[in-house]
PDB file of C-alpha atoms and ligand atoms in Angstrom:
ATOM      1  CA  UNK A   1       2.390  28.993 -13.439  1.00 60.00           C
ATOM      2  CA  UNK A   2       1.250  27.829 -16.896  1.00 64.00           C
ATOM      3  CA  UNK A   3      -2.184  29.226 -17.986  1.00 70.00           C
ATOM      4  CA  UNK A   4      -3.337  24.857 -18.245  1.00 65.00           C
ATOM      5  CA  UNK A   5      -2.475  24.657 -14.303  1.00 64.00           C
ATOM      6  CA  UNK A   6      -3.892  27.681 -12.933  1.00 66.00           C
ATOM      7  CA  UNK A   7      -6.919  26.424 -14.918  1.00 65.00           C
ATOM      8  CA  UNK A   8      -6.521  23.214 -13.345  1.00 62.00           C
ATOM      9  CA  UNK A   9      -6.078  24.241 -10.316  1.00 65.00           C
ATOM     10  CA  UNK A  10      -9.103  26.919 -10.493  1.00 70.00           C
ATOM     11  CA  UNK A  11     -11.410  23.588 -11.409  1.00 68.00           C
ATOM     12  CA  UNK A  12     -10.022  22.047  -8.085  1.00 69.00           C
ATOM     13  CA  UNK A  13     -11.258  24.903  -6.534  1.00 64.00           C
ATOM     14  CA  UNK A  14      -7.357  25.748  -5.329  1.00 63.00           C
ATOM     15  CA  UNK A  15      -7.518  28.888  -6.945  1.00 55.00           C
ATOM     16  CA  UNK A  16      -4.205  30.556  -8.069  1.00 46.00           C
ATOM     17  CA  UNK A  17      -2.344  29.692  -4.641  1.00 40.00           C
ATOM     18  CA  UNK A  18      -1.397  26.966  -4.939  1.00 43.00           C
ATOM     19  CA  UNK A  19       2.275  25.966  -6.406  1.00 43.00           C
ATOM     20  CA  UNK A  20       4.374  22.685  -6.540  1.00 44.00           C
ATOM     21  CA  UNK A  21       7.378  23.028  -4.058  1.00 46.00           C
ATOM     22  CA  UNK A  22      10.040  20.786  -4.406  1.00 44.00           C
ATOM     23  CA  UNK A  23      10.371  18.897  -1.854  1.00 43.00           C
ATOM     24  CA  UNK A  24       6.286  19.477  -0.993  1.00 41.00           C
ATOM     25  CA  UNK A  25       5.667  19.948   2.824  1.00 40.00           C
ATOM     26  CA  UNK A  26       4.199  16.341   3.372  1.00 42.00           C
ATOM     27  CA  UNK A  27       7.767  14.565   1.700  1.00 39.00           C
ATOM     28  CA  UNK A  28       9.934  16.826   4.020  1.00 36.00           C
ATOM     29  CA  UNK A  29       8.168  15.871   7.058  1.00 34.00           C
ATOM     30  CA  UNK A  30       8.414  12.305   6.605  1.00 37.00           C
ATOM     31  CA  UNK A  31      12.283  13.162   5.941  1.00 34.00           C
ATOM     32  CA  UNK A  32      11.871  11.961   1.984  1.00 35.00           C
ATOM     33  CA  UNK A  33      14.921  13.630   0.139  1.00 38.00           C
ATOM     34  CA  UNK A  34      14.823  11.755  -2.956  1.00 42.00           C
ATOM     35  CA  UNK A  35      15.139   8.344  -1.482  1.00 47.00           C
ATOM     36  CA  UNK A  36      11.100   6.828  -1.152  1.00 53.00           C
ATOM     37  CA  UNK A  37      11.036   5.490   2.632  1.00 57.00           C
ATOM     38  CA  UNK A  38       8.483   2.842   2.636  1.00 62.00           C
ATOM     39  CA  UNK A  39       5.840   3.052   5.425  1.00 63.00           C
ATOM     40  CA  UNK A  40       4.518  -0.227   7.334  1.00 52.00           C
ATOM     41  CA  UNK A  41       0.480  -0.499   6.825  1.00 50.00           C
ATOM     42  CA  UNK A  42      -1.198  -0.299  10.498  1.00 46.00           C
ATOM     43  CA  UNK A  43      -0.676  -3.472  11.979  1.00 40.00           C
ATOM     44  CA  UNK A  44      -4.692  -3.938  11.758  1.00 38.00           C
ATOM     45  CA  UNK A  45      -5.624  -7.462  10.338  1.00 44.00           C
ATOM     46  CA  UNK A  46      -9.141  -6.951   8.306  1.00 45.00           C
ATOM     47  CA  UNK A  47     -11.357  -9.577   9.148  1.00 44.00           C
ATOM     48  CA  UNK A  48     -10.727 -12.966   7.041  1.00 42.00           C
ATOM     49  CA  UNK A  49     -11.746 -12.761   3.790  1.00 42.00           C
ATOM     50  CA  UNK A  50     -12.686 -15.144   1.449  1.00 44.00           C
ATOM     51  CA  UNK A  51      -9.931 -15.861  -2.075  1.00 45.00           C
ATOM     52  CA  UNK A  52     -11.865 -15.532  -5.156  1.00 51.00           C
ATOM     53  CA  UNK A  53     -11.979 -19.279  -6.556  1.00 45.00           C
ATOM     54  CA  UNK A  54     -10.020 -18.151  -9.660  1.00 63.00           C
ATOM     55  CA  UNK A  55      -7.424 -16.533  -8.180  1.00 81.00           C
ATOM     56  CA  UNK A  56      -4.495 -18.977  -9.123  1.00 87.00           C
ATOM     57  CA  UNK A  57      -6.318 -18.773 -13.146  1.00 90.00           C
ATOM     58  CA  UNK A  58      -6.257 -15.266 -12.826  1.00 94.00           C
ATOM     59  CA  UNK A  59      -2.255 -15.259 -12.434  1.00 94.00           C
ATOM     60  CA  UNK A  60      -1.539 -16.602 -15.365  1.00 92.00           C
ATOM     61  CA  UNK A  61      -3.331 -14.575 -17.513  1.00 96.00           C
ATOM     62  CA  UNK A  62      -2.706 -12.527 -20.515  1.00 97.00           C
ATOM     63  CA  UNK A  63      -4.360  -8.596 -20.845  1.00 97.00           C
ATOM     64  CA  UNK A  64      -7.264 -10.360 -23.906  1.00 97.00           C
ATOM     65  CA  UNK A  65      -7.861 -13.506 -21.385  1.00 96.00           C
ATOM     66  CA  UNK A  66      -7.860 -10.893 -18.148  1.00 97.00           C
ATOM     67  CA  UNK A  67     -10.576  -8.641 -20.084  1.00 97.00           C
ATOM     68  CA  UNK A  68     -12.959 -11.878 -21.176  1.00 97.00           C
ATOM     69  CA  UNK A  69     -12.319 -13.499 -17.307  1.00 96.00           C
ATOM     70  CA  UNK A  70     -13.411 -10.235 -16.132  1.00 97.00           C
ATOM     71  CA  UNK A  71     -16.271  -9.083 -18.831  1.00 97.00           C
ATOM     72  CA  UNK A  72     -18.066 -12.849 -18.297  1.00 96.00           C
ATOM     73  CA  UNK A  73     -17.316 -12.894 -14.078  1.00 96.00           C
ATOM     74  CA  UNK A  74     -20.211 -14.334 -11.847  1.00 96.00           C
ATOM     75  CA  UNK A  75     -18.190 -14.596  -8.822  1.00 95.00           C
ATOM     76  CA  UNK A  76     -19.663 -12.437  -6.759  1.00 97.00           C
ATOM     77  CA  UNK A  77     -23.418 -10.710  -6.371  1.00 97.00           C
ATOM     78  CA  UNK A  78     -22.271  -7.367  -7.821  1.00 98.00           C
ATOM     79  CA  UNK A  79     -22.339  -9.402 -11.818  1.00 97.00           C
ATOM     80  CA  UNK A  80     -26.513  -8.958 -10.939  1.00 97.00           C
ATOM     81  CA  UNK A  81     -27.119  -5.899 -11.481  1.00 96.00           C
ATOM     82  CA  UNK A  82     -24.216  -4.788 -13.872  1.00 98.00           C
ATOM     83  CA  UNK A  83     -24.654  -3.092 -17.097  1.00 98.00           C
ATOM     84  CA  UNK A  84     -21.483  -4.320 -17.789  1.00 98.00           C
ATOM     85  CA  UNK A  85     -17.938  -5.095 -16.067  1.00 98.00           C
ATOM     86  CA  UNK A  86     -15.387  -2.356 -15.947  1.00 98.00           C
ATOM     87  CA  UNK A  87     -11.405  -3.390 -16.763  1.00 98.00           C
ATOM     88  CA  UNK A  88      -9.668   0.084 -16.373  1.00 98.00           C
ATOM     89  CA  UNK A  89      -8.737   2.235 -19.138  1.00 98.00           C
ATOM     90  CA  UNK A  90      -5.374   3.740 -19.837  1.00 98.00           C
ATOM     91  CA  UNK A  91      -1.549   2.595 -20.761  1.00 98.00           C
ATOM     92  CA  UNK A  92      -0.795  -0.821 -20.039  1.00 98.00           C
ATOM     93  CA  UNK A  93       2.613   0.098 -19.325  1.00 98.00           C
ATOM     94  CA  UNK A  94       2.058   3.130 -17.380  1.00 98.00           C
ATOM     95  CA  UNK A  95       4.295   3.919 -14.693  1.00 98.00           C
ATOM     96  CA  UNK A  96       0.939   5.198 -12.350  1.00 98.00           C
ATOM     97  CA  UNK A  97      -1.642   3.341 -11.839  1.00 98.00           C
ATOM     98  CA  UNK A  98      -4.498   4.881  -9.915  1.00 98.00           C
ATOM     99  CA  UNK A  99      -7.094   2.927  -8.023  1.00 98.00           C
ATOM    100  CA  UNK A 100     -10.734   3.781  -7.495  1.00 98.00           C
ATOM    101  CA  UNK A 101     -13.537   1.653  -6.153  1.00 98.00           C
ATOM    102  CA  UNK A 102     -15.908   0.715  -8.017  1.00 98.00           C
ATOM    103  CA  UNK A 103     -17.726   1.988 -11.289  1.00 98.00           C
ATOM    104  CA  UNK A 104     -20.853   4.411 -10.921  1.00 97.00           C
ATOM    105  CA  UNK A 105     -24.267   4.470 -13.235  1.00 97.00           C
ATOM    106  CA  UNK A 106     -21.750   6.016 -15.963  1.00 97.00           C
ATOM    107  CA  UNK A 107     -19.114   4.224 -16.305  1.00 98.00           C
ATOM    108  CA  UNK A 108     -21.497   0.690 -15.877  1.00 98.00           C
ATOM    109  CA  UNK A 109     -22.974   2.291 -19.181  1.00 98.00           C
ATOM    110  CA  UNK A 110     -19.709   3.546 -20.732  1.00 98.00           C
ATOM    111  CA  UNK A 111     -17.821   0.708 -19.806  1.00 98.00           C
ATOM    112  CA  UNK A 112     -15.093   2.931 -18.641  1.00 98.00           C
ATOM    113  CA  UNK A 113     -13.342   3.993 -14.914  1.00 98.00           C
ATOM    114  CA  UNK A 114     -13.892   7.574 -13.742  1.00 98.00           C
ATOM    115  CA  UNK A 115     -16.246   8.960 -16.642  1.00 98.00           C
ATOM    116  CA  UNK A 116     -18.959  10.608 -14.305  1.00 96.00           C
ATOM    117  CA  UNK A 117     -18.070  14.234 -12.566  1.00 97.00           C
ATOM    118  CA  UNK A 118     -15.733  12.393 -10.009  1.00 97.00           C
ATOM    119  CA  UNK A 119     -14.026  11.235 -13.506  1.00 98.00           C
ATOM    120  CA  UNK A 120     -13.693  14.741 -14.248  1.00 98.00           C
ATOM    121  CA  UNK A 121     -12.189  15.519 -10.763  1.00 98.00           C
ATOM    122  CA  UNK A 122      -9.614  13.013 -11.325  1.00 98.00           C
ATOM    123  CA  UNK A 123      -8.424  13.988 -15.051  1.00 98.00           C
ATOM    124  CA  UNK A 124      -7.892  17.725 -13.243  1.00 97.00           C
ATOM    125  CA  UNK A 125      -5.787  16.657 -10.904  1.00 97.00           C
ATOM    126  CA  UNK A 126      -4.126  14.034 -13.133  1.00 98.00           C
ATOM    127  CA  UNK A 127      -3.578  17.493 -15.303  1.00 97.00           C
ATOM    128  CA  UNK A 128      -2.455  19.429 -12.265  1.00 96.00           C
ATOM    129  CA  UNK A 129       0.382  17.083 -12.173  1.00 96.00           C
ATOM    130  CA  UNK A 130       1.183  16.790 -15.771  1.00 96.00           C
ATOM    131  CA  UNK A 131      -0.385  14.010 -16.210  1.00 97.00           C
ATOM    132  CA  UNK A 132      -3.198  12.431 -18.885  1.00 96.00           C
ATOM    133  CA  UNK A 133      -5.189   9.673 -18.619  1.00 94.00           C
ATOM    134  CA  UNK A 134      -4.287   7.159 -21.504  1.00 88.00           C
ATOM    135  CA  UNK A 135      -0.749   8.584 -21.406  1.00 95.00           C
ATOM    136  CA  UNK A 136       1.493   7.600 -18.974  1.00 96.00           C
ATOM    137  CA  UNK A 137      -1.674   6.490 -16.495  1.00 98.00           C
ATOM    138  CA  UNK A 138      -3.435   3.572 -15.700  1.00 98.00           C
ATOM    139  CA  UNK A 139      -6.731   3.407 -13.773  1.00 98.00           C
ATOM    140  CA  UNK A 140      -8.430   0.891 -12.294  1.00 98.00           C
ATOM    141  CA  UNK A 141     -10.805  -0.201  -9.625  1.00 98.00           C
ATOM    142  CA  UNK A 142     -10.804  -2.358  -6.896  1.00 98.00           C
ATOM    143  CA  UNK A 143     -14.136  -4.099  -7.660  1.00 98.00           C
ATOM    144  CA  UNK A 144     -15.183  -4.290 -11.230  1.00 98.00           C
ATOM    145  CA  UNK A 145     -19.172  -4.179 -11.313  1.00 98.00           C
ATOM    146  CA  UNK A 146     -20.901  -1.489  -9.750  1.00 98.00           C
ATOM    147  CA  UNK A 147     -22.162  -1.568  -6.389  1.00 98.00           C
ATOM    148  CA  UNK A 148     -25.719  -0.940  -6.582  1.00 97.00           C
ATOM    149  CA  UNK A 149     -26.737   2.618  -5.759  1.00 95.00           C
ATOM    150  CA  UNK A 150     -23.203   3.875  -5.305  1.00 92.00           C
ATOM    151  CA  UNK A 151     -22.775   2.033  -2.149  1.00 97.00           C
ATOM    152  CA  UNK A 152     -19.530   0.671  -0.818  1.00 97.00           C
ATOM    153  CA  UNK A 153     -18.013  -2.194  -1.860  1.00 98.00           C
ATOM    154  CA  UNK A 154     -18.564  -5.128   0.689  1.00 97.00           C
ATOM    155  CA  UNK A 155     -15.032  -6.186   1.981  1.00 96.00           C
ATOM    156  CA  UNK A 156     -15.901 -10.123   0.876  1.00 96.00           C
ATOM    157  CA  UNK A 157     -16.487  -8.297  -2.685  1.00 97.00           C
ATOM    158  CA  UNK A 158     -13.012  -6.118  -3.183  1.00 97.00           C
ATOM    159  CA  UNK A 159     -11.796  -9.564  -2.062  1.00 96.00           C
ATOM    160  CA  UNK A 160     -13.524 -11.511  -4.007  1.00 96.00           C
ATOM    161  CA  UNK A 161     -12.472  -9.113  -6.933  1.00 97.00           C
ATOM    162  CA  UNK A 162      -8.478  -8.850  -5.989  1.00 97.00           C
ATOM    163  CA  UNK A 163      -6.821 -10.961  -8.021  1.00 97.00           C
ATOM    164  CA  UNK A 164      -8.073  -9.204 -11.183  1.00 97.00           C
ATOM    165  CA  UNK A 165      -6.517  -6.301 -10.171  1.00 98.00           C
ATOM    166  CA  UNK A 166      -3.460  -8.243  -8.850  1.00 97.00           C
ATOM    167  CA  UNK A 167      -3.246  -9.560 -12.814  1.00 97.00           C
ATOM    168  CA  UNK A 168      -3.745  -6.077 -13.860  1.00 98.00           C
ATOM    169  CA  UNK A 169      -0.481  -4.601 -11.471  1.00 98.00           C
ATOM    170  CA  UNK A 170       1.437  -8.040 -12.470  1.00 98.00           C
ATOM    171  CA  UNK A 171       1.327  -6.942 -16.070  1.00 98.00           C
ATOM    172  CA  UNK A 172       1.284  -3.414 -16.039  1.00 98.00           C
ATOM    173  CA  UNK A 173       4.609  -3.180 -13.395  1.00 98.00           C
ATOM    174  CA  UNK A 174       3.805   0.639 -12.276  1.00 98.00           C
ATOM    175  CA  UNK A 175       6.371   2.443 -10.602  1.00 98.00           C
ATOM    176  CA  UNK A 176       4.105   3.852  -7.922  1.00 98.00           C
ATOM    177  CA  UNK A 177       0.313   3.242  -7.418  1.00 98.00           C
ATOM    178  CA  UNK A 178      -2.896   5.635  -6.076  1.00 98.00           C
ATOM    179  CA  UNK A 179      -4.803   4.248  -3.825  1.00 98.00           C
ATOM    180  CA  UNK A 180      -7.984   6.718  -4.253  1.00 98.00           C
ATOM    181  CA  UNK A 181      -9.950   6.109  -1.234  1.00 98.00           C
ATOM    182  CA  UNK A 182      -9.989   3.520   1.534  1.00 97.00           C
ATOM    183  CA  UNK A 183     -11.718   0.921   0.011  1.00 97.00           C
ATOM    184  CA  UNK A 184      -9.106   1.025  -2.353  1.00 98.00           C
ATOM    185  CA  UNK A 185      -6.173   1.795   0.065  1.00 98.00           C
ATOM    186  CA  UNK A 186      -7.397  -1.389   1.793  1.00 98.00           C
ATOM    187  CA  UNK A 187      -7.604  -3.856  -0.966  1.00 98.00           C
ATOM    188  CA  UNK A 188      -4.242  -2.768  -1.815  1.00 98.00           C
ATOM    189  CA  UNK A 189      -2.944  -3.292   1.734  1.00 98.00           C
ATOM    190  CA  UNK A 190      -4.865  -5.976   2.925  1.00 97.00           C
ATOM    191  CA  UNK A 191      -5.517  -3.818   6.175  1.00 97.00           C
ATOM    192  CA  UNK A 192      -7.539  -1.120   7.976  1.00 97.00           C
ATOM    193  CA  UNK A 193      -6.891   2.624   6.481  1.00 97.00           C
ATOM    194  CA  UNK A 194      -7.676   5.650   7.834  1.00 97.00           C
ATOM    195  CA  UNK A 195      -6.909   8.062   5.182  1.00 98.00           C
ATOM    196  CA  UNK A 196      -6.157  11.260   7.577  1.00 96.00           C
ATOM    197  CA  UNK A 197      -3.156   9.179   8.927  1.00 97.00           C
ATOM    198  CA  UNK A 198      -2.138   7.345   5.509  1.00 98.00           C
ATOM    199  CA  UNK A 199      -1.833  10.513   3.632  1.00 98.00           C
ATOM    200  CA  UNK A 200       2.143  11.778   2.944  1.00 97.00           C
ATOM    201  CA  UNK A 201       3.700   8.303   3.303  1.00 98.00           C
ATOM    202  CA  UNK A 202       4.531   5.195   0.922  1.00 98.00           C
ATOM    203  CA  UNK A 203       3.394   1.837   1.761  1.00 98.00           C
ATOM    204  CA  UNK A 204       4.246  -1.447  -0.195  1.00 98.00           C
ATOM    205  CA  UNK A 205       2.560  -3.407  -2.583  1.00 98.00           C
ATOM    206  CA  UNK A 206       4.683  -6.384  -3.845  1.00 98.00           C
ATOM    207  CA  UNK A 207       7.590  -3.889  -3.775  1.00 98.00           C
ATOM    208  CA  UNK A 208       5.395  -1.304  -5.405  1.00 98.00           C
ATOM    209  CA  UNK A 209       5.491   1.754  -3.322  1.00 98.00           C
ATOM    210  CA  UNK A 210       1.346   3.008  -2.674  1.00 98.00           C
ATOM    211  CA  UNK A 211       0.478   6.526  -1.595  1.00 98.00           C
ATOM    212  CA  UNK A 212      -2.847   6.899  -0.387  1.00 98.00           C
ATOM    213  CA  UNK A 213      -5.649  10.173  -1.372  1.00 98.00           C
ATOM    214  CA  UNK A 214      -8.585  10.853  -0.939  1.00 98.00           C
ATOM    215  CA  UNK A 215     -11.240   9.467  -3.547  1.00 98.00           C
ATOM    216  CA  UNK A 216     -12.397  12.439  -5.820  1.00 98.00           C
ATOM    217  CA  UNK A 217     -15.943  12.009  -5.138  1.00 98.00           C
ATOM    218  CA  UNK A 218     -15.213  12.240  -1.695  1.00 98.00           C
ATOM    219  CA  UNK A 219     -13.393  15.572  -2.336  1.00 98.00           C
ATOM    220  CA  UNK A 220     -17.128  16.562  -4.653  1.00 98.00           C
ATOM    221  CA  UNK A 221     -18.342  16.630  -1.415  1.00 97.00           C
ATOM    222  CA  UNK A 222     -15.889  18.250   0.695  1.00 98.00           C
ATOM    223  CA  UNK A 223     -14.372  20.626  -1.129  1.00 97.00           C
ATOM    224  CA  UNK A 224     -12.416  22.153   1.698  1.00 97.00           C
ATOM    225  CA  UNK A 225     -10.200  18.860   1.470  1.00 98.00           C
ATOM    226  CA  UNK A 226      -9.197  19.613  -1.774  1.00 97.00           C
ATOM    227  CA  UNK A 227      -6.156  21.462  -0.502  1.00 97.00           C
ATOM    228  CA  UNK A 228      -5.214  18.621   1.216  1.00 98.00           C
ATOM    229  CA  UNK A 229      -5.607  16.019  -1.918  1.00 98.00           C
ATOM    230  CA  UNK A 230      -3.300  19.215  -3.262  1.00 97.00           C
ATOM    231  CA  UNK A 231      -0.405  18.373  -1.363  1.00 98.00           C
ATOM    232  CA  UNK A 232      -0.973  14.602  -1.848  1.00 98.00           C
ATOM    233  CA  UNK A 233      -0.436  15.227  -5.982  1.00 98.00           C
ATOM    234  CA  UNK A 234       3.086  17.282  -4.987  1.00 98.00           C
ATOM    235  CA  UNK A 235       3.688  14.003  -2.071  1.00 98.00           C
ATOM    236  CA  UNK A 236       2.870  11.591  -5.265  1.00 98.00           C
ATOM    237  CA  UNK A 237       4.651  13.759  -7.784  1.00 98.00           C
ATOM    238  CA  UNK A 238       7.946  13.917  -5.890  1.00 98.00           C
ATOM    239  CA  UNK A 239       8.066  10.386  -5.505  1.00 98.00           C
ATOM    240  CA  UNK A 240       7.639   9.286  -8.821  1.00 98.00           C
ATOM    241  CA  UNK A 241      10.664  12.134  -9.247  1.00 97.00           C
ATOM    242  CA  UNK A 242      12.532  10.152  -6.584  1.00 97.00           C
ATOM    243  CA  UNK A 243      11.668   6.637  -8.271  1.00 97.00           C
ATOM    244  CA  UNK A 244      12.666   8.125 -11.414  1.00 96.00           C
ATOM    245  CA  UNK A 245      15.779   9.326 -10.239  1.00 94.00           C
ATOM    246  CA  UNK A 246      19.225   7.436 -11.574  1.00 83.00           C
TER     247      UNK A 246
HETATM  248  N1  LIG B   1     -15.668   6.044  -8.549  1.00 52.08           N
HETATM  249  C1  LIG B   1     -14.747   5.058  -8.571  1.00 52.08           C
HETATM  250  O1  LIG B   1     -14.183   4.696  -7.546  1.00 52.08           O
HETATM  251  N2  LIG B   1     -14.473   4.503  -9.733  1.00 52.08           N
HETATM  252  C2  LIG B   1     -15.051   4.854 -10.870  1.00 52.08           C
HETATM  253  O2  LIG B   1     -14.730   4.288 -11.900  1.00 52.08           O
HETATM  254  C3  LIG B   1     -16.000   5.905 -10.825  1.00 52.08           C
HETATM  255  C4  LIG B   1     -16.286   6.482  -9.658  1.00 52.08           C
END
């Protein structure tokens, strides 16, 4: 192990134990050799939710019109008490995208996803799979004002929000996106998630596959999961390997 991953890993609190296998545990179980079998979502309807009124503008637009739709949006409550709206950051053609929820106090002020400590969660295990944000990585998040103190996005306001992010996966084309979290699992999806039964499996998006993780500040807090998010990186890592593959 290089001495960059068992650092990595160390900051993940993994320790040194922790090694990619190829294929990981969670990829043989589901029988992926290097095919990606596609998952269906739970067959859970969320409740009706309400289109965002620009959603048909939205599709049609460029990354400059995207970022001035999105920097001057009043569409839902959440444009209140912004600093500021929050794009995503990172390679417009990336083949991963990664999806949060919603900015936090630091990125409202930076203008940037991920900058707080669950930021610095995410670039570690971004790192722990060779990967670096602005590289080959683009991350987003499924609403783009904060949520006033921290809380959860409403499910009328990741709705009300999709069809920026739906722009942003139109013109990016990722091979294989991260849903970080349910509330970004189920934007994605357009149905109930349960993470604990998600995790290890590819869903669809558009023909996109999705694998689903837990959301880093979630992990902040329950560090003992961290192992688990572990074998989601090797689950993600071997099927971008298997996309990849000729
Ligand atoms: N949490 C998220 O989901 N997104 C961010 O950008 C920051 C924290």
């Amino acid at each position: 192990m290089s001495k960059q991953r068992a650092k990595v890993l160390r900051e993940m609190g993994l320790g040194p134990v922790w090694t990619l296998r190829t294929p990981p545990p969670a990829a043989a179980a589901e029988g992926l050799g290097d095919s990606v079998d596609v998952a269906a979502p739970a067959p859970v309807p969320m409740s009706v939710m309400p289109p965002a009124a620009s959603s048909q503008a939205t599709a049609a637009m460029d990354w400059d019109a995207l970022a001035m739709s999105v920097a001057a949006c009043r569409q839902c409550g959440l444009c209140e008490a912004r600093k500021q709206a929050v794009l995503g950051v990172g390679n417009r053609k990336a083949d991963w995208l990664f999806v949060g929820e919603g900015p936090g106090a630091e990125e409202d002020q930076r203008g940037e996803p991920f900058v707080g400590q669950a930021g610095k969660l995410l670039d570690a295990m971004l790192a722990a799979i060779g990967l670096r944000r602005g590289e080959d990585v683009y991350i987003a998040n499924a609403v783009k004002c904060r949520p006033p103190g921290n809380r959860t996005p409403t499910p009328e306001e990741t709705a009300t929000c999709r069809p920026y992010l739906e722009r942003q996966i139109e013109l990016i084309q990722p091979k294989l996106i991260v849903a970080l979290g349910r509330p970004a699992a189920q934007t994605l999806l357009r149905t109930e998630v349960k993470i604990g039964a998600s995790r290890g499996k590819c869903f669809d998006y558009r023909g996109i596959p999705v694998v689903i993780t837990y959301h880093p500040a979630y992990l902040l807090r329950t560090p003992l999961d961290k192992a688990l998010a572990w074998e989601d990186l090797c689950f993600m890592r071997h099927t971008m390997k298997a996309l990849k593959a000729p």
